[in-house]
Amino acid sequence: NIRDYSDNNPPAILANLVNDSGTSNSDKITNDGRISGTISDTNQIIEFKAGFDSQPLANFNDVLSSLNSGSFSFTKAQLETIYGGTIPDGSHTLNLIATDKYGNRSSVYPYTFALDTTTPVPTLNLAATSDTGVVGDDRTKSPLVTLTGQVEANARVLLSGNPTPVTADNLGNYTFENVALSAGNNSFTVTATDIAGNQQTYSRAIY
């Protein structure tokens, strides 16, 4: 009789975001939730399952068809199938488990990431210290003014006509100082980009 000597090493799973968008490519904060990875094993993988967050192992989805030559990649639609619907913004953990042909099963591999697909529209105001006359009417006699606003915390803000962006503080407050005005209508646009790469713009006139 020929005896089949199997190994006892379980599959090794590794996963990453396809696109870790925004200001950092390693913070696991993204507006693009696609995930890819690899499964390393000297033997054939016969079972590959996935589940999200606190989903019990018994309810994991069969994703073996996503595995090709040791690599896998999940589209947004595939991940939503695993999740059971639209994945809301916030922190999530994709749990993966694999078994090879000898029955060696990996431990559950957790990959945690933060999905952030929206950012609020920024505000833009003439600072009270620059607003001569009636405060709040966006009219001033000052040739150099300070503009302030509110965005998502730590977002980068770019002001039209100003090549240097600023970064909002932890409360989302930002300031542009020594902004030159000409007589009449001065139209400004701010573009806010949050740490996941989402953008919003807002425009207003200062007189």
PDB file of C-alpha atoms in Angstrom:
ATOM      1  CA  ASN A   1       0.000   0.000   0.000  1.00  0.00           C
ATOM      2  CA  ILE A   2       1.098   3.557  -0.754  1.00  0.00           C
ATOM      3  CA  ARG A   3       0.846   5.784   2.253  1.00  0.00           C
ATOM      4  CA  ASP A   4       0.069   9.468   1.751  1.00  0.00           C
ATOM      5  CA  TYR A   5       2.189  11.582   4.064  1.00  0.00           C
ATOM      6  CA  SER A   6       0.429  14.882   4.684  1.00  0.00           C
ATOM      7  CA  ASP A   7       1.748  17.914   6.479  1.00  0.00           C
ATOM      8  CA  ASN A   8       0.192  19.548   9.497  1.00  0.00           C
ATOM      9  CA  ASN A   9       0.778  23.167   8.498  1.00  0.00           C
ATOM     10  CA  PRO A  10      -2.380  25.260   8.142  1.00  0.00           C
ATOM     11  CA  PRO A  11      -2.830  27.777   5.328  1.00  0.00           C
ATOM     12  CA  ALA A  12      -1.377  31.245   5.942  1.00  0.00           C
ATOM     13  CA  ILE A  13      -3.680  34.112   4.969  1.00  0.00           C
ATOM     14  CA  LEU A  14      -2.647  37.699   4.264  1.00  0.00           C
ATOM     15  CA  ALA A  15      -5.001  40.522   3.227  1.00  0.00           C
ATOM     16  CA  ASN A  16      -4.750  44.219   2.408  1.00  0.00           C
ATOM     17  CA  LEU A  17      -6.803  47.022   0.967  1.00  0.00           C
ATOM     18  CA  VAL A  18      -6.549  47.277  -2.812  1.00  0.00           C
ATOM     19  CA  ASN A  19      -6.505  51.058  -2.469  1.00  0.00           C
ATOM     20  CA  ASP A  20      -5.649  52.579   0.912  1.00  0.00           C
ATOM     21  CA  SER A  21      -6.849  55.982  -0.264  1.00  0.00           C
ATOM     22  CA  GLY A  22      -6.291  59.435   1.178  1.00  0.00           C
ATOM     23  CA  THR A  23      -3.382  61.076   2.923  1.00  0.00           C
ATOM     24  CA  SER A  24      -1.739  57.811   4.011  1.00  0.00           C
ATOM     25  CA  ASN A  25      -1.390  54.549   2.119  1.00  0.00           C
ATOM     26  CA  SER A  26      -0.912  52.553   5.306  1.00  0.00           C
ATOM     27  CA  ASP A  27      -3.527  53.813   7.795  1.00  0.00           C
ATOM     28  CA  LYS A  28      -6.230  51.361   6.623  1.00  0.00           C
ATOM     29  CA  ILE A  29      -8.673  54.259   6.187  1.00  0.00           C
ATOM     30  CA  THR A  30     -10.202  54.244   2.735  1.00  0.00           C
ATOM     31  CA  ASN A  31     -13.114  55.286   0.555  1.00  0.00           C
ATOM     32  CA  ASP A  32     -12.522  52.173  -1.551  1.00  0.00           C
ATOM     33  CA  GLY A  33     -13.329  49.014   0.399  1.00  0.00           C
ATOM     34  CA  ARG A  34     -11.955  46.447  -2.059  1.00  0.00           C
ATOM     35  CA  ILE A  35      -9.674  43.865  -0.443  1.00  0.00           C
ATOM     36  CA  SER A  36      -7.169  41.445  -1.928  1.00  0.00           C
ATOM     37  CA  GLY A  37      -4.639  39.009  -0.541  1.00  0.00           C
ATOM     38  CA  THR A  38      -2.967  35.641  -0.673  1.00  0.00           C
ATOM     39  CA  ILE A  39      -3.211  32.194   0.863  1.00  0.00           C
ATOM     40  CA  SER A  40       0.071  30.338   1.217  1.00  0.00           C
ATOM     41  CA  ASP A  41       0.044  26.546   1.447  1.00  0.00           C
ATOM     42  CA  THR A  42       2.000  23.758  -0.213  1.00  0.00           C
ATOM     43  CA  ASN A  43      -1.257  21.887  -0.712  1.00  0.00           C
ATOM     44  CA  GLN A  44      -4.504  22.576  -2.482  1.00  0.00           C
ATOM     45  CA  ILE A  45      -6.997  24.824  -0.707  1.00  0.00           C
ATOM     46  CA  ILE A  46     -10.379  23.125  -0.655  1.00  0.00           C
ATOM     47  CA  GLU A  47     -12.299  25.563   1.536  1.00  0.00           C
ATOM     48  CA  PHE A  48     -12.169  29.351   1.804  1.00  0.00           C
ATOM     49  CA  LYS A  49     -14.792  31.270   3.723  1.00  0.00           C
ATOM     50  CA  ALA A  50     -15.375  34.884   4.753  1.00  0.00           C
ATOM     51  CA  GLY A  51     -17.532  36.801   7.188  1.00  0.00           C
ATOM     52  CA  PHE A  52     -17.763  40.316   8.575  1.00  0.00           C
ATOM     53  CA  ASP A  53     -17.448  41.652  12.101  1.00  0.00           C
ATOM     54  CA  SER A  54     -19.334  39.487  14.643  1.00  0.00           C
ATOM     55  CA  GLN A  55     -20.861  37.152  12.072  1.00  0.00           C
ATOM     56  CA  PRO A  56     -20.552  33.586  13.435  1.00  0.00           C
ATOM     57  CA  LEU A  57     -18.286  31.128  11.636  1.00  0.00           C
ATOM     58  CA  ALA A  58     -21.263  28.929  10.766  1.00  0.00           C
ATOM     59  CA  ASN A  59     -22.668  31.775   8.661  1.00  0.00           C
ATOM     60  CA  PHE A  60     -19.471  32.609   6.777  1.00  0.00           C
ATOM     61  CA  ASN A  61     -19.788  32.793   2.983  1.00  0.00           C
ATOM     62  CA  ASP A  62     -18.074  30.347   0.648  1.00  0.00           C
ATOM     63  CA  VAL A  63     -15.567  32.422  -1.363  1.00  0.00           C
ATOM     64  CA  LEU A  64     -13.424  29.618  -2.758  1.00  0.00           C
ATOM     65  CA  SER A  65     -14.251  30.737  -6.309  1.00  0.00           C
ATOM     66  CA  SER A  66     -12.407  33.994  -5.601  1.00  0.00           C
ATOM     67  CA  LEU A  67      -9.138  32.126  -5.078  1.00  0.00           C
ATOM     68  CA  ASN A  68      -6.865  31.812  -8.100  1.00  0.00           C
ATOM     69  CA  SER A  69      -3.338  30.381  -7.830  1.00  0.00           C
ATOM     70  CA  GLY A  70      -3.096  31.420  -4.200  1.00  0.00           C
ATOM     71  CA  SER A  71      -4.417  34.955  -4.693  1.00  0.00           C
ATOM     72  CA  PHE A  72      -7.848  36.431  -4.063  1.00  0.00           C
ATOM     73  CA  SER A  73      -9.553  39.743  -4.662  1.00  0.00           C
ATOM     74  CA  PHE A  74     -12.963  40.896  -3.481  1.00  0.00           C
ATOM     75  CA  THR A  75     -14.911  43.543  -5.372  1.00  0.00           C
ATOM     76  CA  LYS A  76     -17.310  45.923  -3.656  1.00  0.00           C
ATOM     77  CA  ALA A  77     -20.228  43.740  -4.768  1.00  0.00           C
ATOM     78  CA  GLN A  78     -18.591  40.576  -3.418  1.00  0.00           C
ATOM     79  CA  LEU A  79     -17.872  42.202  -0.077  1.00  0.00           C
ATOM     80  CA  GLU A  80     -21.460  43.412   0.169  1.00  0.00           C
ATOM     81  CA  THR A  81     -22.605  39.837  -0.438  1.00  0.00           C
ATOM     82  CA  ILE A  82     -20.347  38.680   2.394  1.00  0.00           C
ATOM     83  CA  TYR A  83     -21.631  41.499   4.612  1.00  0.00           C
ATOM     84  CA  GLY A  84     -25.250  40.911   3.690  1.00  0.00           C
ATOM     85  CA  GLY A  85     -25.983  44.342   2.275  1.00  0.00           C
ATOM     86  CA  THR A  86     -24.466  47.775   1.847  1.00  0.00           C
ATOM     87  CA  ILE A  87     -21.423  48.189   4.061  1.00  0.00           C
ATOM     88  CA  PRO A  88     -21.872  51.356   6.153  1.00  0.00           C
ATOM     89  CA  ASP A  89     -19.047  53.758   6.894  1.00  0.00           C
ATOM     90  CA  GLY A  90     -17.072  52.902   9.985  1.00  0.00           C
ATOM     91  CA  SER A  91     -14.657  50.299  11.284  1.00  0.00           C
ATOM     92  CA  HIS A  92     -15.123  46.762   9.990  1.00  0.00           C
ATOM     93  CA  THR A  93     -13.296  43.456  10.259  1.00  0.00           C
ATOM     94  CA  LEU A  94     -13.256  40.992   7.378  1.00  0.00           C
ATOM     95  CA  ASN A  95     -12.682  37.529   8.834  1.00  0.00           C
ATOM     96  CA  LEU A  96     -11.169  34.843   6.602  1.00  0.00           C
ATOM     97  CA  ILE A  97     -10.554  31.138   7.123  1.00  0.00           C
ATOM     98  CA  ALA A  98      -9.104  28.465   4.820  1.00  0.00           C
ATOM     99  CA  THR A  99      -8.635  24.699   4.835  1.00  0.00           C
ATOM    100  CA  ASP A 100      -6.270  22.621   2.721  1.00  0.00           C
ATOM    101  CA  LYS A 101      -6.892  19.182   1.231  1.00  0.00           C
ATOM    102  CA  TYR A 102      -5.443  17.445   4.285  1.00  0.00           C
ATOM    103  CA  GLY A 103      -7.903  19.133   6.592  1.00  0.00           C
ATOM    104  CA  ASN A 104      -5.436  21.639   8.026  1.00  0.00           C
ATOM    105  CA  ARG A 105      -7.533  24.671   8.887  1.00  0.00           C
ATOM    106  CA  SER A 106      -6.172  28.123   9.505  1.00  0.00           C
ATOM    107  CA  SER A 107      -7.236  30.180  12.455  1.00  0.00           C
ATOM    108  CA  VAL A 108      -9.635  32.996  11.605  1.00  0.00           C
ATOM    109  CA  TYR A 109      -7.615  35.786   9.991  1.00  0.00           C
ATOM    110  CA  PRO A 110      -9.057  39.203  10.900  1.00  0.00           C
ATOM    111  CA  TYR A 111      -8.428  42.206   8.655  1.00  0.00           C
ATOM    112  CA  THR A 112      -9.699  45.452  10.176  1.00  0.00           C
ATOM    113  CA  PHE A 113     -10.121  48.645   8.173  1.00  0.00           C
ATOM    114  CA  ALA A 114     -12.140  51.858   8.301  1.00  0.00           C
ATOM    115  CA  LEU A 115     -14.502  52.680   5.439  1.00  0.00           C
ATOM    116  CA  ASP A 116     -15.079  56.407   4.931  1.00  0.00           C
ATOM    117  CA  THR A 117     -16.963  57.337   1.762  1.00  0.00           C
ATOM    118  CA  THR A 118     -18.352  60.781   2.634  1.00  0.00           C
ATOM    119  CA  THR A 119     -17.210  64.103   4.027  1.00  0.00           C
ATOM    120  CA  PRO A 120     -19.333  67.122   4.997  1.00  0.00           C
ATOM    121  CA  VAL A 121     -19.510  70.255   2.866  1.00  0.00           C
ATOM    122  CA  PRO A 122     -17.077  72.817   4.307  1.00  0.00           C
ATOM    123  CA  THR A 123     -18.106  76.232   5.562  1.00  0.00           C
ATOM    124  CA  LEU A 124     -16.285  79.494   4.832  1.00  0.00           C
ATOM    125  CA  ASN A 125     -16.688  82.726   6.761  1.00  0.00           C
ATOM    126  CA  LEU A 126     -15.094  86.100   7.221  1.00  0.00           C
ATOM    127  CA  ALA A 127     -13.507  86.091  10.672  1.00  0.00           C
ATOM    128  CA  ALA A 128     -15.237  88.433  13.103  1.00  0.00           C
ATOM    129  CA  THR A 129     -11.954  90.301  13.618  1.00  0.00           C
ATOM    130  CA  SER A 130     -11.905  91.121   9.895  1.00  0.00           C
ATOM    131  CA  ASP A 131     -15.606  91.925   9.533  1.00  0.00           C
ATOM    132  CA  THR A 132     -15.804  95.710   9.867  1.00  0.00           C
ATOM    133  CA  GLY A 133     -19.202  97.295  10.336  1.00  0.00           C
ATOM    134  CA  VAL A 134     -22.020  94.809  10.887  1.00  0.00           C
ATOM    135  CA  VAL A 135     -20.514  91.506  11.961  1.00  0.00           C
ATOM    136  CA  GLY A 136     -21.843  88.636   9.893  1.00  0.00           C
ATOM    137  CA  ASP A 137     -22.692  90.536   6.704  1.00  0.00           C
ATOM    138  CA  ASP A 138     -19.491  89.399   4.923  1.00  0.00           C
ATOM    139  CA  ARG A 139     -18.592  93.008   4.155  1.00  0.00           C
ATOM    140  CA  THR A 140     -15.362  94.627   5.209  1.00  0.00           C
ATOM    141  CA  LYS A 141     -13.139  97.600   4.584  1.00  0.00           C
ATOM    142  CA  SER A 142      -9.988  95.620   5.352  1.00  0.00           C
ATOM    143  CA  PRO A 143      -7.674  94.877   2.404  1.00  0.00           C
ATOM    144  CA  LEU A 144      -6.241  91.848   4.230  1.00  0.00           C
ATOM    145  CA  VAL A 145      -8.609  89.527   6.024  1.00  0.00           C
ATOM    146  CA  THR A 146      -8.791  86.226   7.850  1.00  0.00           C
ATOM    147  CA  LEU A 147     -11.123  83.540   6.561  1.00  0.00           C
ATOM    148  CA  THR A 148     -12.267  80.712   8.798  1.00  0.00           C
ATOM    149  CA  GLY A 149     -14.386  77.625   8.410  1.00  0.00           C
ATOM    150  CA  GLN A 150     -15.368  74.182   9.523  1.00  0.00           C
ATOM    151  CA  VAL A 151     -14.661  70.840   7.851  1.00  0.00           C
ATOM    152  CA  GLU A 152     -14.129  67.240   8.916  1.00  0.00           C
ATOM    153  CA  ALA A 153     -11.411  66.906  11.545  1.00  0.00           C
ATOM    154  CA  ASN A 154      -7.875  66.841  10.125  1.00  0.00           C
ATOM    155  CA  ALA A 155      -9.052  67.459   6.564  1.00  0.00           C
ATOM    156  CA  ARG A 156      -6.804  69.328   4.157  1.00  0.00           C
ATOM    157  CA  VAL A 157      -8.317  72.585   2.883  1.00  0.00           C
ATOM    158  CA  LEU A 158      -7.304  74.483  -0.240  1.00  0.00           C
ATOM    159  CA  LEU A 159      -8.477  78.051  -0.877  1.00  0.00           C
ATOM    160  CA  SER A 160      -8.801  79.307  -4.433  1.00  0.00           C
ATOM    161  CA  GLY A 161      -6.000  81.736  -5.270  1.00  0.00           C
ATOM    162  CA  ASN A 162      -3.886  80.415  -2.408  1.00  0.00           C
ATOM    163  CA  PRO A 163      -1.359  77.709  -3.368  1.00  0.00           C
ATOM    164  CA  THR A 164      -0.729  76.555   0.203  1.00  0.00           C
ATOM    165  CA  PRO A 165      -3.342  74.293   1.818  1.00  0.00           C
ATOM    166  CA  VAL A 166      -3.986  74.190   5.543  1.00  0.00           C
ATOM    167  CA  THR A 167      -4.969  71.265   7.744  1.00  0.00           C
ATOM    168  CA  ALA A 168      -7.980  71.524   9.993  1.00  0.00           C
ATOM    169  CA  ASP A 169      -7.528  70.828  13.678  1.00  0.00           C
ATOM    170  CA  ASN A 170      -9.060  67.920  15.605  1.00  0.00           C
ATOM    171  CA  LEU A 171     -12.348  69.808  15.799  1.00  0.00           C
ATOM    172  CA  GLY A 172     -12.401  70.608  12.084  1.00  0.00           C
ATOM    173  CA  ASN A 173     -11.571  74.311  12.428  1.00  0.00           C
ATOM    174  CA  TYR A 174      -9.319  75.930   9.833  1.00  0.00           C
ATOM    175  CA  THR A 175      -8.008  79.438   9.151  1.00  0.00           C
ATOM    176  CA  PHE A 176      -6.506  81.325   6.220  1.00  0.00           C
ATOM    177  CA  GLU A 177      -4.765  84.526   7.299  1.00  0.00           C
ATOM    178  CA  ASN A 178      -3.727  87.619   5.324  1.00  0.00           C
ATOM    179  CA  VAL A 179      -6.052  86.943   2.419  1.00  0.00           C
ATOM    180  CA  ALA A 180      -5.987  89.925   0.044  1.00  0.00           C
ATOM    181  CA  LEU A 181      -9.251  91.493  -1.112  1.00  0.00           C
ATOM    182  CA  SER A 182      -9.941  93.803  -3.999  1.00  0.00           C
ATOM    183  CA  ALA A 183     -12.771  96.323  -4.157  1.00  0.00           C
ATOM    184  CA  GLY A 184     -16.150  94.755  -4.840  1.00  0.00           C
ATOM    185  CA  ASN A 185     -17.103  91.101  -4.978  1.00  0.00           C
ATOM    186  CA  ASN A 186     -14.388  88.604  -4.037  1.00  0.00           C
ATOM    187  CA  SER A 187     -15.447  85.057  -4.760  1.00  0.00           C
ATOM    188  CA  PHE A 188     -13.658  82.259  -2.881  1.00  0.00           C
ATOM    189  CA  THR A 189     -13.900  78.499  -3.163  1.00  0.00           C
ATOM    190  CA  VAL A 190     -12.561  76.048  -0.611  1.00  0.00           C
ATOM    191  CA  THR A 191     -11.910  72.411  -1.407  1.00  0.00           C
ATOM    192  CA  ALA A 192     -11.762  70.062   1.558  1.00  0.00           C
ATOM    193  CA  THR A 193     -10.169  66.613   1.306  1.00  0.00           C
ATOM    194  CA  ASP A 194     -10.543  64.290   4.265  1.00  0.00           C
ATOM    195  CA  ILE A 195      -8.036  61.655   5.344  1.00  0.00           C
ATOM    196  CA  ALA A 196      -9.786  59.007   3.226  1.00  0.00           C
ATOM    197  CA  GLY A 197      -9.568  61.155   0.084  1.00  0.00           C
ATOM    198  CA  ASN A 198     -13.206  62.294  -0.100  1.00  0.00           C
ATOM    199  CA  GLN A 199     -13.661  65.846  -1.403  1.00  0.00           C
ATOM    200  CA  GLN A 200     -16.256  68.591  -1.059  1.00  0.00           C
ATOM    201  CA  THR A 201     -16.201  72.206  -2.251  1.00  0.00           C
ATOM    202  CA  TYR A 202     -17.967  75.359  -1.128  1.00  0.00           C
ATOM    203  CA  SER A 203     -18.002  78.886  -2.516  1.00  0.00           C
ATOM    204  CA  ARG A 204     -19.043  82.270  -1.174  1.00  0.00           C
ATOM    205  CA  ALA A 205     -18.423  85.939  -1.817  1.00  0.00           C
ATOM    206  CA  ILE A 206     -16.755  88.443   0.477  1.00  0.00           C
ATOM    207  CA  TYR A 207     -17.243  92.174  -0.220  1.00  0.00           C
TER     208      TYR A 207
END
